[in-house]
mmCIF file of C-alpha atoms and ligand atoms in Angstrom:
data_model
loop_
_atom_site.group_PDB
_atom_site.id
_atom_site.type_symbol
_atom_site.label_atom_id
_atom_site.label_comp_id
_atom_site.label_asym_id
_atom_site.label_seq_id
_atom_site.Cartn_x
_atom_site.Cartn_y
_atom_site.Cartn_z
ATOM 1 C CA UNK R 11 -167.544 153.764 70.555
ATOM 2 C CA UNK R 12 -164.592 152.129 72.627
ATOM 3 C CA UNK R 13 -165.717 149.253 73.401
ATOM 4 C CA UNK R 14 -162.922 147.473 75.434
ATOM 5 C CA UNK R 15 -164.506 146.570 78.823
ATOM 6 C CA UNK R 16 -161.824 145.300 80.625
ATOM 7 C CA UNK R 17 -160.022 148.659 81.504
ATOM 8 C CA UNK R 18 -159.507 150.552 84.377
ATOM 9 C CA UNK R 19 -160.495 153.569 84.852
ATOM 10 C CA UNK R 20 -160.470 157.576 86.580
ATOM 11 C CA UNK R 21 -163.842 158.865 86.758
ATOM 12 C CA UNK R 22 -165.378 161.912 89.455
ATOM 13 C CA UNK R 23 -162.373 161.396 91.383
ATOM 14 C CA UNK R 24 -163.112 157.720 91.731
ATOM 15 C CA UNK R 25 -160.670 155.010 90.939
ATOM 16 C CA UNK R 26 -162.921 152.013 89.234
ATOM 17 C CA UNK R 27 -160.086 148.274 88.736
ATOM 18 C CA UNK R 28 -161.898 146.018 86.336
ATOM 19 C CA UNK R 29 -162.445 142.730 88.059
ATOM 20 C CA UNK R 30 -159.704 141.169 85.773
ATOM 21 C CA UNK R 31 -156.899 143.312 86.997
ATOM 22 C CA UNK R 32 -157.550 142.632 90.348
ATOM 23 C CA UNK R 33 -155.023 140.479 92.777
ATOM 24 C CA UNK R 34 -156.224 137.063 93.949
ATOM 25 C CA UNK R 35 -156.335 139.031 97.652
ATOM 26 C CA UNK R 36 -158.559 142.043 96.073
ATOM 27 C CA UNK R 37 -160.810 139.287 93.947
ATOM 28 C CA UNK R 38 -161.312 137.617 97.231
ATOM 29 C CA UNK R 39 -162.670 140.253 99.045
ATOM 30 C CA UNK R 40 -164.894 141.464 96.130
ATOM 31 C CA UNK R 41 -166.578 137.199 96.943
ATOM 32 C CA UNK R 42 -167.023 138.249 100.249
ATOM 33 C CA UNK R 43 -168.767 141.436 99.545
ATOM 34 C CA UNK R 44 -171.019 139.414 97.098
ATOM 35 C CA UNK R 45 -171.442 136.783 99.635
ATOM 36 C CA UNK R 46 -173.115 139.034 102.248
ATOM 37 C CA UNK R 47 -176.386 138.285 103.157
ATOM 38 C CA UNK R 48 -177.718 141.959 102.592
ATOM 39 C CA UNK R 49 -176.222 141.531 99.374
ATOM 40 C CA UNK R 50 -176.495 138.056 98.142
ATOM 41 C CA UNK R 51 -180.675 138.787 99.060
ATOM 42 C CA UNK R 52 -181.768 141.122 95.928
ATOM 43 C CA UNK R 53 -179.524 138.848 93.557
ATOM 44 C CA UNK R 54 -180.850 136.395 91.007
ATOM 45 C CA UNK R 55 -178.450 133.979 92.368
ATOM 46 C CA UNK R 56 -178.719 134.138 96.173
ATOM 47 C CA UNK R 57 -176.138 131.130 96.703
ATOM 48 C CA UNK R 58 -173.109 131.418 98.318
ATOM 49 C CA UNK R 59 -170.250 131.560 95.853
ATOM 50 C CA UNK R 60 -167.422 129.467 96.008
ATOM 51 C CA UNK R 61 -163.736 130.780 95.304
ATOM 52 C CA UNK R 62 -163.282 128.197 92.266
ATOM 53 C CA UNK R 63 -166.669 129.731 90.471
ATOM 54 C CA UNK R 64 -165.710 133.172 91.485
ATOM 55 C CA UNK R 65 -162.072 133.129 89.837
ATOM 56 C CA UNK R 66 -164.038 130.712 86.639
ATOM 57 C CA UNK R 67 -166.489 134.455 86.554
ATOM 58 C CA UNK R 68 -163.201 136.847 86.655
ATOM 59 C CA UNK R 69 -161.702 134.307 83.758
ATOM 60 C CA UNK R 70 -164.331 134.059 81.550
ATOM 61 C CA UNK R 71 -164.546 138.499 81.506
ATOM 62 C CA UNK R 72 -161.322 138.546 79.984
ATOM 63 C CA UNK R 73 -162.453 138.179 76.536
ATOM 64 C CA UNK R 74 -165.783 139.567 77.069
ATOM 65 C CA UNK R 75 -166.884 142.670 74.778
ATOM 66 C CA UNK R 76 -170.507 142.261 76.395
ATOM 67 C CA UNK R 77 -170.131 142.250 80.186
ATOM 68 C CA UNK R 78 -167.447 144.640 82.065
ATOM 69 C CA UNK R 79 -167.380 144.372 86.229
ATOM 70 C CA UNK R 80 -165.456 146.874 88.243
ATOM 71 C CA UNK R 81 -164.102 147.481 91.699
ATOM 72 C CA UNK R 82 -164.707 151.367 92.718
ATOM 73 C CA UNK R 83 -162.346 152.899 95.073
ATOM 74 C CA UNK R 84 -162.544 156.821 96.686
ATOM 75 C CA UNK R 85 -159.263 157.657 97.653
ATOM 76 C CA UNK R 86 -158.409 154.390 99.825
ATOM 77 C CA UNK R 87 -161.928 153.312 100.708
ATOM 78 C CA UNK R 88 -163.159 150.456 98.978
ATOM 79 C CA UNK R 89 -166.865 151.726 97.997
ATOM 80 C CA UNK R 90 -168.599 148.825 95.932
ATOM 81 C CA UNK R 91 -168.684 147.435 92.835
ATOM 82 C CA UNK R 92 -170.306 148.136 89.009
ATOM 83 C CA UNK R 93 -171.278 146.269 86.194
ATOM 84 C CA UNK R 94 -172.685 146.806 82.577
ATOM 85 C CA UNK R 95 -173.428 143.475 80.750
ATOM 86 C CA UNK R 96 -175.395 142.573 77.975
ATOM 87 C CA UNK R 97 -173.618 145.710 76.292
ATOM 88 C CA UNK R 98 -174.747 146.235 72.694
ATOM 89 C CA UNK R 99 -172.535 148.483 70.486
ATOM 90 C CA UNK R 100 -175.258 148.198 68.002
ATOM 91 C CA UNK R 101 -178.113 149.509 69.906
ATOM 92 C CA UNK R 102 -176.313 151.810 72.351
ATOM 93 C CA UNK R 103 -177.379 150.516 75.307
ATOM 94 C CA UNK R 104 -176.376 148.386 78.408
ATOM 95 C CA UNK R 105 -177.868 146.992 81.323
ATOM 96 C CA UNK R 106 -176.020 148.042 84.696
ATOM 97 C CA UNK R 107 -175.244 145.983 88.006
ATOM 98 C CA UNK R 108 -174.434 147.918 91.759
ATOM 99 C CA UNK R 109 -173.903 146.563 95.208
ATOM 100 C CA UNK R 110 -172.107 148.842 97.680
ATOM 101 C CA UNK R 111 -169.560 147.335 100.129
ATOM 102 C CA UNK R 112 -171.726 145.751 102.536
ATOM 103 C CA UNK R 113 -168.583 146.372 105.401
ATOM 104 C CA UNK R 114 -168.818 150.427 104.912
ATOM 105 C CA UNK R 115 -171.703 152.108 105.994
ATOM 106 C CA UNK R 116 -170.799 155.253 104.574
ATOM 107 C CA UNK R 117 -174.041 157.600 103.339
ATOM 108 C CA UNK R 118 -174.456 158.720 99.910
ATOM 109 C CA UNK R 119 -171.699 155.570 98.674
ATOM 110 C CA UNK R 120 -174.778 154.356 96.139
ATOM 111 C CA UNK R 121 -174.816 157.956 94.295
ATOM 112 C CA UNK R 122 -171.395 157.955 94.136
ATOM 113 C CA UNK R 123 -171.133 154.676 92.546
ATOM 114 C CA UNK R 124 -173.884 155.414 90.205
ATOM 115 C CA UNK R 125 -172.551 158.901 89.598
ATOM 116 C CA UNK R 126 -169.366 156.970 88.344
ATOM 117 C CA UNK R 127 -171.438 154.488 85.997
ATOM 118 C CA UNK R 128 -173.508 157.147 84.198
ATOM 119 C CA UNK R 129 -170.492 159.000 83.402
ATOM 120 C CA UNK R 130 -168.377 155.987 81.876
ATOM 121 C CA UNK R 131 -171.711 154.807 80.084
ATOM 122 C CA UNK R 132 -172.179 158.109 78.382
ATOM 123 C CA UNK R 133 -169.015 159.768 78.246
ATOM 124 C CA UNK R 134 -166.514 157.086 77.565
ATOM 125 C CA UNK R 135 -168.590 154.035 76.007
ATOM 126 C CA UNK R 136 -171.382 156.523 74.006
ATOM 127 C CA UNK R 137 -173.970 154.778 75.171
ATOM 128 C CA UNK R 138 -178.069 156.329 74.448
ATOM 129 C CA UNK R 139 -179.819 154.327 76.941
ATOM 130 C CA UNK R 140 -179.023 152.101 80.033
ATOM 131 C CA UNK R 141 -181.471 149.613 81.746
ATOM 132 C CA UNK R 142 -181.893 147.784 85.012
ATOM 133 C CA UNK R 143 -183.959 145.015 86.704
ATOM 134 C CA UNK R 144 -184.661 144.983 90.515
ATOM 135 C CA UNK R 145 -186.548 143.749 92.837
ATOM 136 C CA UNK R 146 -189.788 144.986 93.578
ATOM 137 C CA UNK R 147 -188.675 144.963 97.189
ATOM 138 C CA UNK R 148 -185.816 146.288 96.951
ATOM 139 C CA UNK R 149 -186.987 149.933 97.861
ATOM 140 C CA UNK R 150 -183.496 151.147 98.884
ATOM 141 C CA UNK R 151 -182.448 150.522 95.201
ATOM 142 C CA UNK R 152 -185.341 151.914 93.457
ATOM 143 C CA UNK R 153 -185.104 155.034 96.030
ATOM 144 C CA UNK R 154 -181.719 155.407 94.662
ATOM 145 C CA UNK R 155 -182.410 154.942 90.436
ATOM 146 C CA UNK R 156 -185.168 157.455 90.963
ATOM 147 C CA UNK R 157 -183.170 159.577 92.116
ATOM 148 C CA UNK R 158 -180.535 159.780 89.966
ATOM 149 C CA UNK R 159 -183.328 160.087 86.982
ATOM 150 C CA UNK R 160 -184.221 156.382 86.195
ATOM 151 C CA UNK R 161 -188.206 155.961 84.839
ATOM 152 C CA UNK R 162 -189.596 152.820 85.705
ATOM 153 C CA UNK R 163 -190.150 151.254 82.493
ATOM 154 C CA UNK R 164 -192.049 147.866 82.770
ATOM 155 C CA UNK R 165 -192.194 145.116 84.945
ATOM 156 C CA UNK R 166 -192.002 141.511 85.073
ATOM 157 C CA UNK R 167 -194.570 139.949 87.133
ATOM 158 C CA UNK R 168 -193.611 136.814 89.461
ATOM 159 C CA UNK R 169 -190.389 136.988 87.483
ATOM 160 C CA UNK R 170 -188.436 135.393 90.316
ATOM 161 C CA UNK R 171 -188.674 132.476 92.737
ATOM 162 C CA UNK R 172 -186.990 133.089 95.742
ATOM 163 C CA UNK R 173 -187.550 132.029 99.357
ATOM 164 C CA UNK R 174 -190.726 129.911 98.477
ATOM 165 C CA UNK R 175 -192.707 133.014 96.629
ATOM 166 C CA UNK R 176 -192.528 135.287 93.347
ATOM 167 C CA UNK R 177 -191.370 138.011 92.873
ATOM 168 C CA UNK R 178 -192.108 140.463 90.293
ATOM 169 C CA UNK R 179 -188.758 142.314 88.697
ATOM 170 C CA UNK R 180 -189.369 146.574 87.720
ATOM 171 C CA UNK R 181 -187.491 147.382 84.421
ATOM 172 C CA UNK R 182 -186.044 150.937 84.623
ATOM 173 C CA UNK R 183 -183.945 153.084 82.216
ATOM 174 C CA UNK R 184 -182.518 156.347 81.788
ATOM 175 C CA UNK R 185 -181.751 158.022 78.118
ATOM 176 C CA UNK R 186 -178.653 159.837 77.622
ATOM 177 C CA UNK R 187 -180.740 163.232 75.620
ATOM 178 C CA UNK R 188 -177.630 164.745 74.546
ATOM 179 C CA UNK R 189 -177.432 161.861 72.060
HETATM 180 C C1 LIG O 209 -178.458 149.580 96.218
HETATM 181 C C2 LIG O 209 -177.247 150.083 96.978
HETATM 182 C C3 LIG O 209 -176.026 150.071 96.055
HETATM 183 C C4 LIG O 209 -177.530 151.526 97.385
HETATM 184 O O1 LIG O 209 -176.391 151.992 98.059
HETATM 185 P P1 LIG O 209 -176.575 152.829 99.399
HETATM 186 O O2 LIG O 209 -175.234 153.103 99.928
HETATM 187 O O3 LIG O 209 -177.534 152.102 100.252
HETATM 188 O O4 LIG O 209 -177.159 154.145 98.796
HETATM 189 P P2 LIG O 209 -177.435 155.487 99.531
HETATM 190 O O5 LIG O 209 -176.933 155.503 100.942
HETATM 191 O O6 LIG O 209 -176.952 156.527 98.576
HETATM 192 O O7 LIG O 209 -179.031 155.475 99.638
HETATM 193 C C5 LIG O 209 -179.852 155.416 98.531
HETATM 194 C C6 LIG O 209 -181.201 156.062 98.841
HETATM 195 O O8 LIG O 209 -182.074 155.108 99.461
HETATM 196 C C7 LIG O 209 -182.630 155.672 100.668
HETATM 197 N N1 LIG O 209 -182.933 154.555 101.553
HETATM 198 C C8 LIG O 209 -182.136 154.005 102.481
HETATM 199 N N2 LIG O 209 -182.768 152.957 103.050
HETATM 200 C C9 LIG O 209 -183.977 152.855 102.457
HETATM 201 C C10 LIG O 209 -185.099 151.983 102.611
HETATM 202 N N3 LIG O 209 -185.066 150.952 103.468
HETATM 203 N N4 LIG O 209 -186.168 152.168 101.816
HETATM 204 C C11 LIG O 209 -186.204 153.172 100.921
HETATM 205 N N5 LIG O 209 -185.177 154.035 100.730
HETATM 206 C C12 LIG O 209 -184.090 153.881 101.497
HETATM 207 C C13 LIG O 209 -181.559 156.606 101.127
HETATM 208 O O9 LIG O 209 -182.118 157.555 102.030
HETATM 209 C C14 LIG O 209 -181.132 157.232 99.815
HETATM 210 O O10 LIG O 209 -182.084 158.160 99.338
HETATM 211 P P3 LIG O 209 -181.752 159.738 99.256
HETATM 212 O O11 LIG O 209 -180.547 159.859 98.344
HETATM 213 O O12 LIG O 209 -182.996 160.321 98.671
HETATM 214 O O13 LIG O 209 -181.458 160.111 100.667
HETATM 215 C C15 LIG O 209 -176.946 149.258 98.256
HETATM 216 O O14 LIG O 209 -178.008 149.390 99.177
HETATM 217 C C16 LIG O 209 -176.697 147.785 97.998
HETATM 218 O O15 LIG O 209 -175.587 147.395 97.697
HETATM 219 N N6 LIG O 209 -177.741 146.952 98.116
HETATM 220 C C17 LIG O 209 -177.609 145.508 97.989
HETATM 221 C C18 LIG O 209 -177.385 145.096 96.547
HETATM 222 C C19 LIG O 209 -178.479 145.607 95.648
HETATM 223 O O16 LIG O 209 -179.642 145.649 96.043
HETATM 224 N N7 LIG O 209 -178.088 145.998 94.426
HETATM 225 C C20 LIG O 209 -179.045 146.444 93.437
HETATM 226 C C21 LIG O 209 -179.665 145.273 92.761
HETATM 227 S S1 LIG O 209 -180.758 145.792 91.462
#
């Protein structure tokens, strides 16, 4: 299993930069993609970030063999960005991060993007199984796991205090069966 997260790579036609490769420009606009309200709503953290704790993030992936954050491109159109942390070499599996570019409203970006992830977490890193947590709420999300053949797996109830109320997080996974 390669395990070298910090690499860019060519995947479905998709170009996908690893966050530490980026210029101090493209890292910039990657904060204000995160920043964006229809973003920044169905994270953990919902706070703004500021540019100092966003380049301290980028820093602290270089020698990371656990987390690995990209920057996905088609052709010249900047379609979101990917994630796989918590990634365990031992166990074969990973848990995977997605937000689209919230400035592009092109349909059908989210299955690319995931397209790309499943690939590189099965073909390149050899992973069995990958995981998620989201927002009950987030129906947009789940819409898009199930259809790309995640199984809702568990869930934590009240999980997350947000906006004055819980909310309860949905586990979901998808096993690679060819391994
Ligand atoms: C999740 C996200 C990456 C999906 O990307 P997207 O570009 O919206 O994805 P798509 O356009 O491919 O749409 C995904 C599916 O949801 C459906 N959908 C759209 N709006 C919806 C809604 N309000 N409720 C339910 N389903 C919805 C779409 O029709 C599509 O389903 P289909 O493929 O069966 O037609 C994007 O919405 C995003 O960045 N959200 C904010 C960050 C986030 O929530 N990340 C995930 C955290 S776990």
């Amino acid at each position: 299993m390669n395990a070298s997260l910090q690499g860019d790579f060519k995947i479905n036609g998709l170009s996908l930069r690893s966050f530490v490769n980026l210029s101090p420009l493209e890292a910039e606009e990657v904060r204000r993609w995160r920043n964006h309200p229809e973003i920044r709503r169905f994270m953990y953290n919902d706070r703004e970030i500021d540019s100092i704790e966003h380049i301290q993030f980028i820093e602290s992936l270089r020698e990371s063999s656990h987390s690995g954050y990209w920057v996905v491109h088609e052709e010249n159109r900047p379609l979101g960005t990917l994630s796989l942390t918590r990634f365990n070499p031992l166990h074969h599996h990973a848990f995977l991060g997605i937000y689209a570019n919230p400035f592009d409203s092109t349909k059908g970006r989210g299955k690319r993007l995931m397209e790309a992830l499943l690939a590189l977490s099965f073909s390149h890193f050899g992973l069995h199984t990958l995981k998620l947590e989201v927002m009950e709420e987030n129906e947009r999300a789940i819409t898009l796991y199930e259809t790309m053949g995640f199984v809702r797996e568990g869930c934590w109830r009240d999980y997350i205090f947000k906006e004055g109320r819980y909310r309860s997080i949905l586990l979901m996974g998808i096993l690679n069966e060819t391994l």
